[in-house]
Amino acid sequence: MRIRPLSPSSRVEEVHAEFQREVLAEKAATLGRAGRVLEAALAALRDAGPDADRVVLVQAAADAAHRYLIQREVCGIHGLGAPLDDFAVPGEVRVRIGARPQPATGNATEPSSLRSSGE
């Protein structure tokens, strides 16, 4: 029995399929890491003592949840409700997801990039 070498197009398809498997594996690994970071941030918030800066802990949990949700989208997993429920993300964190604290000065209702320069 004679073994024939792969045609160039077969080799391209094989390389492409292997590349796709590697991309999917990396997406899954990144999603897993984002989930562990979210779990840790939620645990820190839940276990915080009375002297803890709760605002900082809530924002850290919201940032971790936001990154996790973005990574889910990158993986092609859509929808918000289920993962937040699965991780038992509290309401105070949910309302901060994607939100950044406003600076103490300036117009808090309008991003600085949209404010007029006064000219």
XYZ file of N, CA and C in Angstrom:
357
model
N 0.835 -1.174 0.000
C 0.000 0.000 0.000
C 0.879 1.235 0.000
N 0.608 2.054 -0.897
C 1.398 3.265 -1.043
C 0.691 4.439 -0.353
N 1.426 5.194 0.461
C 0.871 6.351 1.162
C 1.134 7.592 0.325
N 0.059 8.307 0.058
C 0.195 9.526 -0.735
C 0.364 10.730 0.195
N 1.228 11.642 -0.161
C 1.356 12.859 0.662
C 0.073 13.690 0.542
N -0.169 14.468 1.583
C -1.329 15.344 1.564
C -1.182 16.381 0.472
N -2.281 16.700 -0.162
C -2.252 17.767 -1.154
C -2.074 19.093 -0.428
N -1.595 20.100 -1.126
C -1.429 21.405 -0.472
C -2.725 21.928 0.147
N -3.853 21.724 -0.517
C -5.110 22.232 0.039
C -5.506 21.436 1.289
N -5.223 20.126 1.314
C -5.509 19.322 2.505
C -4.648 19.782 3.671
N -3.402 20.087 3.399
C -2.493 20.554 4.453
C -2.946 21.894 5.012
N -3.391 22.781 4.156
C -3.891 24.084 4.594
C -5.107 23.888 5.495
N -6.014 23.005 5.103
C -7.204 22.743 5.905
C -6.825 22.144 7.264
N -5.851 21.255 7.262
C -5.391 20.634 8.506
C -4.787 21.669 9.449
N -3.947 22.535 8.920
C -3.322 23.591 9.722
C -4.389 24.547 10.246
N -5.341 24.892 9.391
C -6.413 25.801 9.813
C -7.242 25.173 10.937
N -7.586 23.903 10.806
C -8.363 23.217 11.838
C -7.597 23.175 13.160
N -6.304 22.908 13.104
C -5.493 22.879 14.329
C -5.431 24.266 14.970
N -5.279 25.278 14.145
C -5.262 26.654 14.643
C -6.586 26.987 15.330
N -7.706 26.598 14.729
C -9.014 26.854 15.312
C -9.164 26.155 16.665
N -8.649 24.930 16.770
C -8.695 24.212 18.049
C -7.892 24.948 19.114
N -6.723 25.453 18.736
C -5.890 26.191 19.685
C -6.564 27.485 20.131
N -7.205 28.178 19.207
C -7.913 29.420 19.544
C -9.050 29.125 20.520
N -9.822 28.094 20.241
C -10.923 27.730 21.140
C -10.414 27.338 22.519
N -9.310 26.608 22.563
C -8.735 26.208 23.850
C -8.286 27.433 24.642
N -7.681 28.393 23.970
C -7.227 29.605 24.656
C -8.408 30.437 25.135
N -9.465 30.537 24.325
C -10.662 31.264 24.747
C -11.251 30.621 26.004
N -11.328 29.291 26.002
C -11.879 28.585 27.162
C -11.011 28.807 28.400
N -9.699 28.749 28.235
C -8.789 28.955 29.363
C -8.923 30.382 29.906
N -9.039 31.350 29.017
C -9.177 32.744 29.433
C -10.499 32.963 30.150
N -11.558 32.324 29.667
C -12.849 32.432 30.337
C -12.771 31.812 31.733
N -12.092 30.699 31.854
C -11.916 30.074 33.166
C -11.160 30.968 34.125
N -10.090 31.606 33.636
C -9.330 32.525 34.498
C -10.187 33.715 34.916
N -10.963 34.255 33.979
C -11.836 35.390 34.304
C -12.879 34.984 35.344
N -13.374 33.774 35.256
C -14.331 33.276 36.243
C -13.716 33.149 37.621
N -12.478 32.672 37.670
C -11.802 32.549 38.975
C -11.525 33.920 39.584
N -11.161 34.892 38.763
C -10.928 36.259 39.264
C -12.242 36.831 39.809
N -13.339 36.600 39.088
C -14.643 37.077 39.547
C -15.017 36.416 40.868
N -14.829 35.107 40.970
C -15.124 34.405 42.222
C -14.311 34.972 43.383
N -13.043 35.256 43.147
C -12.183 35.802 44.199
C -12.638 37.204 44.607
N -13.006 38.026 43.637
C -13.466 39.382 43.951
C -14.773 39.344 44.736
N -15.675 38.441 44.353
C -16.933 38.325 45.088
C -16.715 37.791 46.503
N -15.771 36.862 46.650
C -15.454 36.333 47.978
C -14.858 37.434 48.861
N -13.972 38.257 48.290
C -13.381 39.360 49.056
C -14.461 40.331 49.506
N -15.423 40.605 48.645
C -16.522 41.500 48.994
C -17.394 40.872 50.079
N -17.726 39.617 49.904
C -18.586 38.911 50.857
C -17.928 38.792 52.242
N -16.611 38.569 52.260
C -15.893 38.328 53.512
C -15.286 39.586 54.118
N -15.574 40.736 53.530
C -14.971 41.994 53.991
C -15.425 42.321 55.408
N -14.479 42.775 56.178
C -14.771 43.190 57.542
C -15.345 44.592 57.574
N -15.707 45.063 58.759
C -16.321 46.388 58.888
C -15.364 47.536 58.536
N -14.069 47.291 58.602
C -13.107 48.353 58.293
C -12.729 48.393 56.814
N -13.252 47.469 56.022
C -12.895 47.396 54.602
C -13.532 48.547 53.829
N -12.852 48.962 52.782
C -13.384 49.996 51.898
C -14.334 49.321 50.916
N -15.599 49.296 51.266
C -16.605 48.570 50.490
C -16.728 49.101 49.069
N -16.600 50.398 48.895
C -16.705 50.995 47.559
C -15.639 50.402 46.642
N -14.422 50.258 47.145
C -13.327 49.699 46.355
C -13.602 48.232 46.035
N -14.099 47.478 47.020
C -14.386 46.059 46.800
C -15.531 45.853 45.813
N -16.557 46.681 45.893
C -17.676 46.588 44.944
C -17.188 46.904 43.540
N -16.362 47.938 43.408
C -15.856 48.298 42.080
C -14.956 47.193 41.530
N -14.126 46.582 42.361
C -13.259 45.493 41.913
C -14.103 44.303 41.431
N -15.170 43.999 42.160
C -16.052 42.907 41.746
C -16.774 43.259 40.446
N -17.202 44.508 40.316
C -17.870 44.939 39.082
C -16.918 44.877 37.895
N -15.684 45.299 38.093
C -14.689 45.224 37.011
C -14.440 43.770 36.606
N -14.343 42.884 37.590
C -14.122 41.464 37.299
C -15.329 40.872 36.567
N -16.531 41.240 36.979
C -17.742 40.751 36.315
C -17.809 41.271 34.885
N -17.452 42.521 34.685
C -17.455 43.119 33.345
C -16.476 42.386 32.429
N -15.276 42.133 32.919
C -14.286 41.396 32.124
C -14.774 39.987 31.811
N -15.415 39.337 32.788
C -15.937 37.990 32.568
C -17.017 38.006 31.477
N -17.928 38.967 31.550
C -18.988 39.050 30.549
C -18.431 39.337 29.158
N -17.419 40.169 29.082
C -16.779 40.446 27.787
C -16.135 39.182 27.247
N -15.445 38.443 28.097
C -14.796 37.213 27.649
C -15.831 36.191 27.174
N -16.981 36.138 27.839
C -18.053 35.244 27.383
C -18.488 35.624 25.973
N -18.621 36.915 25.722
C -19.008 37.379 24.387
C -17.962 36.987 23.351
N -16.690 37.136 23.706
C -15.604 36.751 22.801
C -15.696 35.266 22.462
N -16.126 34.475 23.429
C -16.272 33.025 23.231
C -17.548 32.673 22.481
N -18.373 33.670 22.204
C -19.618 33.413 21.490
C -20.770 33.020 22.387
N -20.619 33.232 23.698
C -21.680 32.922 24.654
C -22.379 34.243 24.972
N -23.636 34.348 24.602
C -24.338 35.626 24.726
C -25.385 35.590 25.827
N -25.731 36.767 26.323
C -26.742 36.907 27.364
C -26.107 37.287 28.684
N -26.836 38.049 29.477
C -26.279 38.537 30.733
C -26.807 37.815 31.965
N -28.083 37.515 32.021
C -28.714 37.052 33.250
C -28.110 35.827 33.881
N -27.952 34.766 33.149
C -27.529 33.488 33.727
C -26.166 33.537 34.419
N -25.117 34.070 33.804
C -23.829 34.031 34.496
C -23.808 34.866 35.763
N -24.522 35.969 35.766
C -24.565 36.782 36.980
C -25.296 36.033 38.083
N -26.330 35.293 37.717
C -27.036 34.467 38.695
C -26.164 33.308 39.153
N -25.471 32.673 38.199
C -24.611 31.531 38.531
C -23.530 31.905 39.537
N -23.001 33.105 39.404
C -21.960 33.575 40.323
C -22.547 34.281 41.552
N -23.859 34.385 41.615
C -24.543 35.080 42.709
C -24.007 36.508 42.881
N -23.915 37.217 41.758
C -23.427 38.597 41.782
C -24.498 39.468 42.420
N -24.165 40.142 43.533
C -25.178 40.967 44.219
C -25.552 42.209 43.408
N -26.717 42.737 43.718
C -27.232 43.900 43.002
C -26.306 45.100 43.030
N -25.643 45.325 44.163
C -24.757 46.483 44.258
C -23.576 46.376 43.300
N -23.213 45.154 42.927
C -22.153 44.958 41.935
C -22.734 45.071 40.530
N -23.906 44.492 40.314
C -24.538 44.516 38.989
C -24.735 45.938 38.477
N -25.122 46.847 39.360
C -25.364 48.222 38.903
C -24.068 48.949 38.558
N -22.927 48.428 38.995
C -21.637 49.065 38.710
C -20.924 48.458 37.502
N -21.416 47.340 36.985
C -20.713 46.671 35.876
C -20.582 47.628 34.702
N -19.361 47.831 34.286
C -19.075 48.717 33.167
C -19.007 50.181 33.543
N -19.405 50.521 34.753
C -19.378 51.919 35.193
C -18.058 52.211 35.873
N -17.544 53.388 35.656
C -16.316 53.823 36.306
C -16.659 54.982 37.219
N -15.987 55.085 38.354
C -16.243 56.228 39.248
C -15.950 57.547 38.542
N -16.765 58.543 38.808
C -16.573 59.866 38.228
C -15.557 60.644 39.061
N -14.767 61.489 38.426
C -13.850 62.330 39.197
C -14.636 63.301 40.068
N -13.998 63.758 41.130
C -14.654 64.644 42.087
C -14.979 66.002 41.482
N -14.268 66.419 40.436
C -14.511 67.718 39.819
C -15.065 67.528 38.424
N -15.666 68.550 37.898
C -16.172 68.492 36.528
C -17.633 68.110 36.486
N -18.146 68.036 35.292
C -19.540 67.712 35.062
C -19.699 66.195 35.082
N -20.325 65.661 36.119
C -20.445 64.216 36.297
C -21.449 63.591 35.335
N -22.265 64.386 34.670
C -23.276 63.817 33.784
C -22.806 63.705 32.348
N -21.670 64.270 32.034
C -21.202 64.279 30.656
C -19.731 63.875 30.618
N -19.361 62.906 29.769
C -17.951 62.521 29.669
C -17.088 63.714 29.284
N -15.873 63.732 29.794
C -14.976 64.861 29.527
C -14.730 65.056 28.039
N -14.763 63.965 27.269
C -14.519 64.086 25.831
C -15.637 64.829 25.124
N -16.824 64.941 25.753
C -17.950 65.618 25.130
C -18.161 67.034 25.647
N -17.451 67.395 26.697
C -17.593 68.728 27.262
C -16.956 69.758 26.339
N -17.552 70.921 26.292
C -16.979 71.984 25.464
C -15.785 72.569 26.188
N -14.892 73.130 25.411
C -13.683 73.708 25.991
C -13.909 75.146 26.437
N -15.126 75.640 26.295
C -15.430 76.994 26.721
C -15.077 78.028 25.667
N -14.768 77.578 24.486
C -14.408 78.521 23.419
C -15.612 79.076 22.737
